[in-house]
Short mmCIF file of C-alpha atoms in Angstrom, two decimals:
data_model
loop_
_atom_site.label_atom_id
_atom_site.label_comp_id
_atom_site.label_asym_id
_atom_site.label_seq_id
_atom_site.Cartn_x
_atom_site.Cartn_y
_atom_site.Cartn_z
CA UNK N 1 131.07 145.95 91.68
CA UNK N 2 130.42 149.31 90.14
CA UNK N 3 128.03 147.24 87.57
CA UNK N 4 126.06 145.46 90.46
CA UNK N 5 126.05 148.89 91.64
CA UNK N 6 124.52 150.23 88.31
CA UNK N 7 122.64 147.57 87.27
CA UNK N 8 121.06 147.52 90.74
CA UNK N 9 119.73 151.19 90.46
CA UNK N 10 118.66 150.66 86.92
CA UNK N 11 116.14 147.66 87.82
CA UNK N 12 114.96 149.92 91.08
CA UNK N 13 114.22 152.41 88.78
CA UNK N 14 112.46 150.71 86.30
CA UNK N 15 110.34 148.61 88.06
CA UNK N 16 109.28 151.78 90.22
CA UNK N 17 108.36 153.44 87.10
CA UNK N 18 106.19 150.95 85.20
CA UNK N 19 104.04 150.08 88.69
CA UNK N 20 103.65 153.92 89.24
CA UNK N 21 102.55 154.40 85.56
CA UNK N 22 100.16 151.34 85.99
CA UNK N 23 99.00 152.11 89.02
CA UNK N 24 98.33 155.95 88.33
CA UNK N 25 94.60 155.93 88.33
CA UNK N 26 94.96 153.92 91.18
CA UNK N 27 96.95 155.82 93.60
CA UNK N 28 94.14 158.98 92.70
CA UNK N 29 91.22 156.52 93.61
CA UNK N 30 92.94 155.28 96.84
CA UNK N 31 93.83 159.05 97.97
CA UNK N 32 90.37 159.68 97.69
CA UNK N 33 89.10 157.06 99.59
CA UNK N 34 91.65 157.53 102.46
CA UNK N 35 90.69 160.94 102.84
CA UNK N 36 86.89 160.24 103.17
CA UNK N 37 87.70 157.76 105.52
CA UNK N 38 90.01 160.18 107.68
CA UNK N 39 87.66 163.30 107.45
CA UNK N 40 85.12 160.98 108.64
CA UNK N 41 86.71 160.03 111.46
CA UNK N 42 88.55 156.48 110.44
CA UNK N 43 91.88 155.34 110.28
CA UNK N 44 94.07 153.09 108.64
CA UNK N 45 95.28 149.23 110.09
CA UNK N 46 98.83 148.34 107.90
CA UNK N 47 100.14 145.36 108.39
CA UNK N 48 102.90 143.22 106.55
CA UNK N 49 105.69 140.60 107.70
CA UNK N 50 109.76 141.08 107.81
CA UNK N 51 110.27 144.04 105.72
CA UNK N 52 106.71 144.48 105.29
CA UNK N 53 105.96 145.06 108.71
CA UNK N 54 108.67 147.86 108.22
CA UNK N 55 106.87 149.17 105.49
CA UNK N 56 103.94 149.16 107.48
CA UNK N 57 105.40 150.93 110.47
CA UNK N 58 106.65 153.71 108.07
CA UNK N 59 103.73 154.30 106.00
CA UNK N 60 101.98 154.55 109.45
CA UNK N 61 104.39 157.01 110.81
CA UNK N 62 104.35 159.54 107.85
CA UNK N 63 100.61 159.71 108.41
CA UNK N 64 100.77 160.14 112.52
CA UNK N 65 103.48 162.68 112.09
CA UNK N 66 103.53 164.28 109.00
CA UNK N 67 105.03 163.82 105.33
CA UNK N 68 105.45 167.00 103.54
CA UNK N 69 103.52 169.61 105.36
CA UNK N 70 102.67 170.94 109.39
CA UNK N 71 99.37 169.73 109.43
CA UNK N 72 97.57 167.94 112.40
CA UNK N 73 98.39 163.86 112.93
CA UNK N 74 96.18 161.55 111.02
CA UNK N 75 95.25 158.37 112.38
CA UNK N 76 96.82 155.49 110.54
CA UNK N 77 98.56 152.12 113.30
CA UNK N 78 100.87 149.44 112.17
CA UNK N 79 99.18 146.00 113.72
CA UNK N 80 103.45 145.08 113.53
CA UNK N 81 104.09 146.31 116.70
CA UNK N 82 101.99 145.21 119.94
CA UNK N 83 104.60 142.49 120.77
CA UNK N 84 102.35 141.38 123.62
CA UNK N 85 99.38 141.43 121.40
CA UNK N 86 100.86 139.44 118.96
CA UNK N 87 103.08 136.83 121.13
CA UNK N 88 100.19 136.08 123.04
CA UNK N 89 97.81 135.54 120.01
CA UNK N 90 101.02 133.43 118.40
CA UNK N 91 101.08 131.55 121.61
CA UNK N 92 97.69 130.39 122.02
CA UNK N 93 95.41 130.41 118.79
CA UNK N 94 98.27 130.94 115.73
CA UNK N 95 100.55 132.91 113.96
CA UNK N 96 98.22 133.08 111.13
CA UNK N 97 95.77 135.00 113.37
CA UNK N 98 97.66 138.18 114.83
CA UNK N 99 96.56 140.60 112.14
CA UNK N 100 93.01 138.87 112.16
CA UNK N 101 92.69 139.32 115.52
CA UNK N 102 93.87 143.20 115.48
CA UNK N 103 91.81 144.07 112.91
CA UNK N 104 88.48 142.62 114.69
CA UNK N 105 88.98 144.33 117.67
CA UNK N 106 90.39 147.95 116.30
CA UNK N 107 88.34 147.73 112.98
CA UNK N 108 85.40 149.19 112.58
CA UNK N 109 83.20 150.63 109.12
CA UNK N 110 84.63 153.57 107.58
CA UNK N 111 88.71 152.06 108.39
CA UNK N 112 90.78 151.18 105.82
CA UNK N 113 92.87 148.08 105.73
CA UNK N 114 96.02 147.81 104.00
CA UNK N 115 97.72 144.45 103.57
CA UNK N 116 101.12 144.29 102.65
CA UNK N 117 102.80 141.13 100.60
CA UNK N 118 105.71 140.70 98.01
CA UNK N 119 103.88 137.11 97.60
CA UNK N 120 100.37 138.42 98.19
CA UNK N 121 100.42 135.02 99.89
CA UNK N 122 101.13 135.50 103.10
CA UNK N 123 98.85 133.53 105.64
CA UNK N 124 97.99 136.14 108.18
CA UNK N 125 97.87 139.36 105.94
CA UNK N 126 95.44 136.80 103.88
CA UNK N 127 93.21 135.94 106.87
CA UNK N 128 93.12 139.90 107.82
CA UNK N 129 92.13 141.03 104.94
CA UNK N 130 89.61 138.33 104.25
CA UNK N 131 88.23 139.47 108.05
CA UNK N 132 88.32 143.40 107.13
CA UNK N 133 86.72 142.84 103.73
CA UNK N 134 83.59 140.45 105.71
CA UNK N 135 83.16 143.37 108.55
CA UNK N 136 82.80 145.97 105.95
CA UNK N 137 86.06 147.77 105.84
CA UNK N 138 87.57 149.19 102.44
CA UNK N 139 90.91 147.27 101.75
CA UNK N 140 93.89 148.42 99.76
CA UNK N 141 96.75 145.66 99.14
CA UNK N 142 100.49 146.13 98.24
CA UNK N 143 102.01 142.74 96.32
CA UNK N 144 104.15 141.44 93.63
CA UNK N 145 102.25 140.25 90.98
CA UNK N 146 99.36 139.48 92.53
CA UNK N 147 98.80 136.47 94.73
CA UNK N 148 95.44 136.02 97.38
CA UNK N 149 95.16 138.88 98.25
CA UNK N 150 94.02 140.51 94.82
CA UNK N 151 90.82 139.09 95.12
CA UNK N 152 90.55 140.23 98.53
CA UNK N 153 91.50 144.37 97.68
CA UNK N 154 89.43 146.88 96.58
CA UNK N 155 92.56 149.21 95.20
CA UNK N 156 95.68 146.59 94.62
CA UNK N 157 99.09 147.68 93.57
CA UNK N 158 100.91 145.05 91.99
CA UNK N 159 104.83 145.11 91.24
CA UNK N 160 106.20 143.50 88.15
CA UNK N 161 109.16 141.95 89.74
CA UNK N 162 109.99 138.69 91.16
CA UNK N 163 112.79 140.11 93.15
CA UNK N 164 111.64 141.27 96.67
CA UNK N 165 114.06 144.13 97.21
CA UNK N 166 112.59 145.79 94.08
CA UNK N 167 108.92 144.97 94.99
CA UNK N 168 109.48 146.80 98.43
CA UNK N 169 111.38 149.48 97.11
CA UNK N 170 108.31 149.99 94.59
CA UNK N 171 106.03 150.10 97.47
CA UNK N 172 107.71 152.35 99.71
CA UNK N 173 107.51 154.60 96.65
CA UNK N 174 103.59 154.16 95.99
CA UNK N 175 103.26 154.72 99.53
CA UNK N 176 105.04 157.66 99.74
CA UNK N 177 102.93 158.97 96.43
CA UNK N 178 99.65 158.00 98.77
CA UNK N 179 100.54 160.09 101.61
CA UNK N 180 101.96 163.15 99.44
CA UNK N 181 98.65 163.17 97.48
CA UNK N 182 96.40 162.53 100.56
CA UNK N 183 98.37 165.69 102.48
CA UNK N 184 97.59 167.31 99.25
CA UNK N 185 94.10 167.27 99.26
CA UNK N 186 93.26 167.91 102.71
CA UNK N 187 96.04 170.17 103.42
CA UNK N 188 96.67 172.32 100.41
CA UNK N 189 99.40 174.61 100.91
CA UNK N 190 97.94 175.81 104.48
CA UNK N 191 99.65 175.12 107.47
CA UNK N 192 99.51 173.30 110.53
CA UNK N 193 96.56 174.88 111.58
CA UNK N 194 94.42 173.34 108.62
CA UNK N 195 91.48 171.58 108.46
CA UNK N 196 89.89 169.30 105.82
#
């Protein structure tokens, strides 16, 4: 057990490294364009399934709150958590449409989108981000190793893993990068009282 154990932390590890190291330039380019879109008055619309939707409710929350440093909220909603919105949208059009749906009526120029998917398959973070990319918005998408919804991201972070513990451990991590850097550079080391 104590080599599951090890063996388990040793392919976390490595798999967070090598998408990190990939994906350097583009964790700088996607900091920059979440903070022009949050100086300029936008937010962000996550969204993911199962432990995706977790992700996305997390990734959300360090941006509301805060990450690192007192500094005002920033405006950043997980689309994983209106159960009445999405029940009722499951109910009468389909359960490939409650993202969709969400993102046409909160989206609007100058938002982000970020799709989560270990598959980069998945049918209604698919049809979202197709929507978001037709009315304009700037998309970011978390996978494995690629799937639909490369083609359908402006920034994509890819995983190389097949395993879907280590692909959302990797993204939790890139995400947590992302709001670090983005606190960074609107923040500085100034406190709660700071402006961009």
């Amino acid at each position: 057990m104590k080599e599951m154990i090890l063996a388990s932390l040793k392919a976390s590890l490595h798999t967070k490294e090598k998408s990190v190291l990939t994906h350097t330039d583009d964790l700088l380019a996607a900091t920059e364009n979440i903070r022009q879109s949050l100086v300029a008055g936008g937010k962000l619309l996550i969204f993911g399934n199962g432990g995706s939707a977790a992700d996305a409710q997390h990734i959300a929350a360090e941006f509301v709150n805060r990450f690192l440093k007192e500094r005002r909220p920033l405006a950043a909603m997980a689309l994983t958590t209106d159960t009445s919105v999405i029940t009722s949208i499951g109910n009468d059009y389909h359960f490939d449409q409650i993202f969709q749906k969400q993102v046409e009526a909160l989206g609007r120029i100058g938002d982000i989108a970020v799709g989560i998917s270990t598959s980069g398959n998945s049918p209604n973070v698919v049809l979202a981000m197709e929507t978001a990319r037709k009315m304009g918005l700037f998309t970011i998408g978390f996978t494995g190793r690629g799937g639909a919804i490369a083609t359908l991201s402006d920034i994509l972070f890819t995983v190389p893993s097949d395993v879907t513990a280590r692909i959302q451990e990797t993204h939790i991590t890139l995400a947590h990068i992302l709001c670090e850097l983005v606190e960074e550079r609107m923040f500085g080391g100034v406190g709660a009282a700071a402006q961009p």
